[in-house]
Short mmCIF file of C-alpha atoms in Angstrom, two decimals:
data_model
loop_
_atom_site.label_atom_id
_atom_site.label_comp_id
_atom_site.label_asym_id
_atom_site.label_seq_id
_atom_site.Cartn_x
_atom_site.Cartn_y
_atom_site.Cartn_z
CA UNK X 1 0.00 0.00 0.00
CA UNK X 2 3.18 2.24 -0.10
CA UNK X 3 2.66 3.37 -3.65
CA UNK X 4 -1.01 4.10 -2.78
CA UNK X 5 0.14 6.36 -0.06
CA UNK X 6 2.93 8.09 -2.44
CA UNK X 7 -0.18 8.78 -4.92
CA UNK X 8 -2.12 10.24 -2.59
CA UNK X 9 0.14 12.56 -1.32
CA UNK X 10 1.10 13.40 -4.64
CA UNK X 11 -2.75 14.44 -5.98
CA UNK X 12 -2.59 16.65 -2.23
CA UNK X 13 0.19 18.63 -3.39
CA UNK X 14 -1.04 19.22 -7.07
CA UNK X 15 -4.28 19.97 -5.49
CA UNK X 16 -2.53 22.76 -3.20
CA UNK X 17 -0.35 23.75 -6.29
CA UNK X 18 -3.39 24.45 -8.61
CA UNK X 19 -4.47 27.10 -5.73
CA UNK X 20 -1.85 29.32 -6.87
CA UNK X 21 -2.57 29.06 -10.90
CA UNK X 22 -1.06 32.82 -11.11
CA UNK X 23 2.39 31.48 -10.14
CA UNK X 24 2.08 27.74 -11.83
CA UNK X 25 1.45 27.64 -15.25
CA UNK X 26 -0.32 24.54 -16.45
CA UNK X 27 -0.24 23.67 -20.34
CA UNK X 28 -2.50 21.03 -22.03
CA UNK X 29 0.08 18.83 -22.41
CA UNK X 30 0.51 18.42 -18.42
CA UNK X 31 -3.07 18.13 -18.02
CA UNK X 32 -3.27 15.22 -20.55
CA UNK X 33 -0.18 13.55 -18.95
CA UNK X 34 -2.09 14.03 -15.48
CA UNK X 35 -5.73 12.81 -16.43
CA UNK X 36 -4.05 9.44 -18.01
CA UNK X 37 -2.42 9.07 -14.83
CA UNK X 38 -5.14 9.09 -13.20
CA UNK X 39 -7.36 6.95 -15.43
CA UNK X 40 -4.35 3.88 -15.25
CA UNK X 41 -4.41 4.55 -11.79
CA UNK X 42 -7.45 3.75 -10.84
CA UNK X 43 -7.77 0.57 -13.13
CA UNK X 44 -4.52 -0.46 -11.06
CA UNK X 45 -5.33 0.34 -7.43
CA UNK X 46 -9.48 -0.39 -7.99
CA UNK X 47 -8.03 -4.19 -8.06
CA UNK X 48 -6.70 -4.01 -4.02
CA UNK X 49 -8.58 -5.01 -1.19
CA UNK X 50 -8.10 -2.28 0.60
CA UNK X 51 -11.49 -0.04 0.47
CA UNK X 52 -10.28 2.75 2.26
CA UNK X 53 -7.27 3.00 0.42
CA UNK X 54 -9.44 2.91 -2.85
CA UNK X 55 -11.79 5.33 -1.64
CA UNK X 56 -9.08 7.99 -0.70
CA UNK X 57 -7.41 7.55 -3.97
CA UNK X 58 -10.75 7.97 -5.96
CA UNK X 59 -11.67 10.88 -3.91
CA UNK X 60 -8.37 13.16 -4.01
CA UNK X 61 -8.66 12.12 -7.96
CA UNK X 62 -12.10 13.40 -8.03
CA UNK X 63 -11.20 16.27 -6.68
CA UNK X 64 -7.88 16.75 -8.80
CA UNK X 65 -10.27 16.88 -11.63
CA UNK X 66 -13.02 19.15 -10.51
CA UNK X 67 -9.96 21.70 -9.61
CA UNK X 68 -8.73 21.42 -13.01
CA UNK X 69 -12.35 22.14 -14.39
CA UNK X 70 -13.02 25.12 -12.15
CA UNK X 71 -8.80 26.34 -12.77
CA UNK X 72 -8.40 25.56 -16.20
CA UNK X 73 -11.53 25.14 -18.30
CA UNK X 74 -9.78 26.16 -21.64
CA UNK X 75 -7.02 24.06 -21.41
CA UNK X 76 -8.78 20.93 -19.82
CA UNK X 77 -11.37 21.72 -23.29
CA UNK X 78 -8.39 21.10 -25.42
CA UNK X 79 -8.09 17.00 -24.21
CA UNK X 80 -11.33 16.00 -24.87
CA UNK X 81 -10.67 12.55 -25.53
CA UNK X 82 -8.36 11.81 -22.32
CA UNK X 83 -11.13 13.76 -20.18
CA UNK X 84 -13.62 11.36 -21.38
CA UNK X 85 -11.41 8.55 -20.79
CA UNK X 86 -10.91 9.48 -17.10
CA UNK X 87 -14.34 9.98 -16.34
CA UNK X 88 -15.30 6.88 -17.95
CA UNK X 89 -12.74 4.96 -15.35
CA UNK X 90 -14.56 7.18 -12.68
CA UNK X 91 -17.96 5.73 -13.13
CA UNK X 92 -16.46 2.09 -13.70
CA UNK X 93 -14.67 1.90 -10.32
CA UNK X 94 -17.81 2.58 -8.63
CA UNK X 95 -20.02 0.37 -10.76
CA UNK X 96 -17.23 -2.26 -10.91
CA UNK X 97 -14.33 -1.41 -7.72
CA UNK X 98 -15.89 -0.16 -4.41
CA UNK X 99 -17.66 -2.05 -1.79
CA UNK X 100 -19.65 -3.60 -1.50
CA UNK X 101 -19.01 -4.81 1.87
CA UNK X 102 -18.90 -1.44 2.91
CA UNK X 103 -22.60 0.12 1.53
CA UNK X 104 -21.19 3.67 2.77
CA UNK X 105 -17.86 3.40 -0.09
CA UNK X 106 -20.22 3.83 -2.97
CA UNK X 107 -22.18 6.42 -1.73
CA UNK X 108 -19.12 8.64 -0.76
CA UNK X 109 -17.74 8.13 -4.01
CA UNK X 110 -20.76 9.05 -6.03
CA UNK X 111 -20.81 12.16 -4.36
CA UNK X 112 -17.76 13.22 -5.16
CA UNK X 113 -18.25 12.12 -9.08
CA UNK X 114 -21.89 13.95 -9.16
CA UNK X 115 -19.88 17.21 -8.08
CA UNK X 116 -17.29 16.62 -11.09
CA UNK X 117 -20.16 16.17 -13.01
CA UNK X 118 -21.78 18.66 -12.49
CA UNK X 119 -19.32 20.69 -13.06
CA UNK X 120 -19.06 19.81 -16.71
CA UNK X 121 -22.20 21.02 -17.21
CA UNK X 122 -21.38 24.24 -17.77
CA UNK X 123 -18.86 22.91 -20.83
CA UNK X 124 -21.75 20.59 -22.32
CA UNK X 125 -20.74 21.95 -25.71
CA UNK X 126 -17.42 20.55 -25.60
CA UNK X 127 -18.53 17.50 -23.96
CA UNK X 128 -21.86 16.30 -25.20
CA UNK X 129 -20.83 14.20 -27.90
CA UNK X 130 -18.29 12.70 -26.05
CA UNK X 131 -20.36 10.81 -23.08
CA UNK X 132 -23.04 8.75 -24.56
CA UNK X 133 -20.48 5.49 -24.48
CA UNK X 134 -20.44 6.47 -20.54
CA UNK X 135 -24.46 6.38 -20.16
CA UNK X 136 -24.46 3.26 -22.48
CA UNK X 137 -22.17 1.36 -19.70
CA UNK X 138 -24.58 2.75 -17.14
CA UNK X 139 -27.84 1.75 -18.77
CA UNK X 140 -26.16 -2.28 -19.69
CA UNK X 141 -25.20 -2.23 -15.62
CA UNK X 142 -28.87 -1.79 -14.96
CA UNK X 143 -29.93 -4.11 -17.32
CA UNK X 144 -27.60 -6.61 -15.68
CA UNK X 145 -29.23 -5.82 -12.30
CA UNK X 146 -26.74 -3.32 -10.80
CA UNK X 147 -27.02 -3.49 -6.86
CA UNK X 148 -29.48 -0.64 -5.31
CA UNK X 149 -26.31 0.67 -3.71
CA UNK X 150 -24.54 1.49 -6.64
CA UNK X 151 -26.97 2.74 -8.76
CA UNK X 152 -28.06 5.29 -5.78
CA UNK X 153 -23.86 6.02 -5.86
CA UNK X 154 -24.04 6.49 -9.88
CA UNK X 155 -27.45 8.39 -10.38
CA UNK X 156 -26.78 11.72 -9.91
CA UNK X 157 -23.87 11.54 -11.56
CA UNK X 158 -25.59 9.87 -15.13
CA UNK X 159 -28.05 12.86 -14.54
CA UNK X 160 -25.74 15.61 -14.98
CA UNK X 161 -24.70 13.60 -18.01
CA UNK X 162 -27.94 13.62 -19.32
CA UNK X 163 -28.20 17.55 -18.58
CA UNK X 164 -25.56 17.85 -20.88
CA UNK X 165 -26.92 15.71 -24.07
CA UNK X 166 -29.27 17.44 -26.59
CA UNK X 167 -32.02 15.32 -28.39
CA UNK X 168 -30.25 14.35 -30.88
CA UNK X 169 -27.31 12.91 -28.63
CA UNK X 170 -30.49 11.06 -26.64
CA UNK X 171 -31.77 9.55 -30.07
CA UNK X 172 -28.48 8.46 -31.10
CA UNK X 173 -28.05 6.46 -27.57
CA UNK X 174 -31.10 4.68 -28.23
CA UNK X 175 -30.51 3.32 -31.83
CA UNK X 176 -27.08 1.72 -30.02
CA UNK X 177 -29.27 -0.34 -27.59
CA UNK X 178 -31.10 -3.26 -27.99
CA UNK X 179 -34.99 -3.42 -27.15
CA UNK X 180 -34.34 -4.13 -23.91
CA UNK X 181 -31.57 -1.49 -23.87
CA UNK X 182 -34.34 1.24 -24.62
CA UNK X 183 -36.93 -0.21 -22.59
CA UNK X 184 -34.23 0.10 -19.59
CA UNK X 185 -33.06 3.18 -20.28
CA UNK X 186 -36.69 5.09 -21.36
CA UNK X 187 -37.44 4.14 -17.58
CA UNK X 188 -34.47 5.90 -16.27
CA UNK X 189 -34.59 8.86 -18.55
CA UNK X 190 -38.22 9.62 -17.19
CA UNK X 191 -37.21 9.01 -14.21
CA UNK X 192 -34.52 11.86 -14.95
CA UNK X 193 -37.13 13.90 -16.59
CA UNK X 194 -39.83 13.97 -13.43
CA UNK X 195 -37.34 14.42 -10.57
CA UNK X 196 -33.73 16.30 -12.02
CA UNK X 197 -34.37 19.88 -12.58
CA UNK X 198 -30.59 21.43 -12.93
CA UNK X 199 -30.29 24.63 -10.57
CA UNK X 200 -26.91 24.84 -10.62
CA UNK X 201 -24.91 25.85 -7.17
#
């Protein structure tokens, strides 16, 4: 757990660096480069036992990410692609990693994805095209009877994402699924529809 320790106190000082963006500059490259560390990351440490030490690791990395949205919007616009990526890993370790021995692991760690998410919102321009393969992952986890737990974790997250999609986005995620595919994810998107009005914070 040594190395899980080292990262962690790693994503604290880049945390405490990106504070002071009018004395660090951060280019897109470095952003890239830090995003696919992040996404190998948590495919490598998601596989230990440890919960806590996953749930630490996924939560200074959430937050690593929602600093770079609020710190560096432009720049983090630029890597599309690798943003996507790392997201993507975010939702799988908590449909696939956390728990579920521990029912509170999920939960925590949704909450810290749904304020990334949410975040992204604002950038749904850049990002809308970019996040249906994410929902489609989320909608053939229900299908496969996803644990109550999880979903809960997930939701708010996936509705953020679905904030950000326009019609056409939503009608191209349906011809990918199968009928059950729709049927599952019809009942989630009203669902979305009758209780997620955006407000923003």
């Amino acid at each position: 757990f040594e190395s899980v320790k080292v990262a962690n106190s790693v994503s604290e000082l880049l945390l405490e660096i990106m504070k002071h963006k009018d004395v660090v500059t951060i280019k897109e490259r470095d952003i890239a480069r830090l995003l696919s560390q992040i996404a190998c990351s948590l495919d490598s440490i998601g596989k230990l036992s440890s919960n806590e030490c996953k749930s630490e690791f996924f939560s200074l990395s959430c937050a690593l990410v929602t600093s770079l949205v609020q710190r560096f919007p432009k720049q983090l616009c630029v890597c599309v692609a690798t943003m996507t990526i790392t997201l993507q890993k975010f939702f799988q370790f908590i449909l696939m990693r956390v728990g579920p021995e521990e029912e509170t692991s999920p939960i925590k760690a949704g909450r810290d994805l749904a304020r990334l998410c949410e975040m992204l919102v604002a950038h749904r321009d850049v990002f809308k095209k970019h996040i249906n393969g994410i929902i489609l992952e989320f909608v053939d986890a229900l299908g496969d009877n996803l644990e109550p737990t999880r979903k809960k974790a997930v939701a708010p997250s996936v509705y953020f994402l679905l904030e950000m999609v326009s019609e056409h986005e939503v009608n191209h995620l349906n011809s990918l699924l199968d009928p059950t595919g729709r049927a599952v994810f019809q009942s989630f998107y009203d669902g979305f529809k009758k209780r997620h009005i955006y407000k923003g914070t």
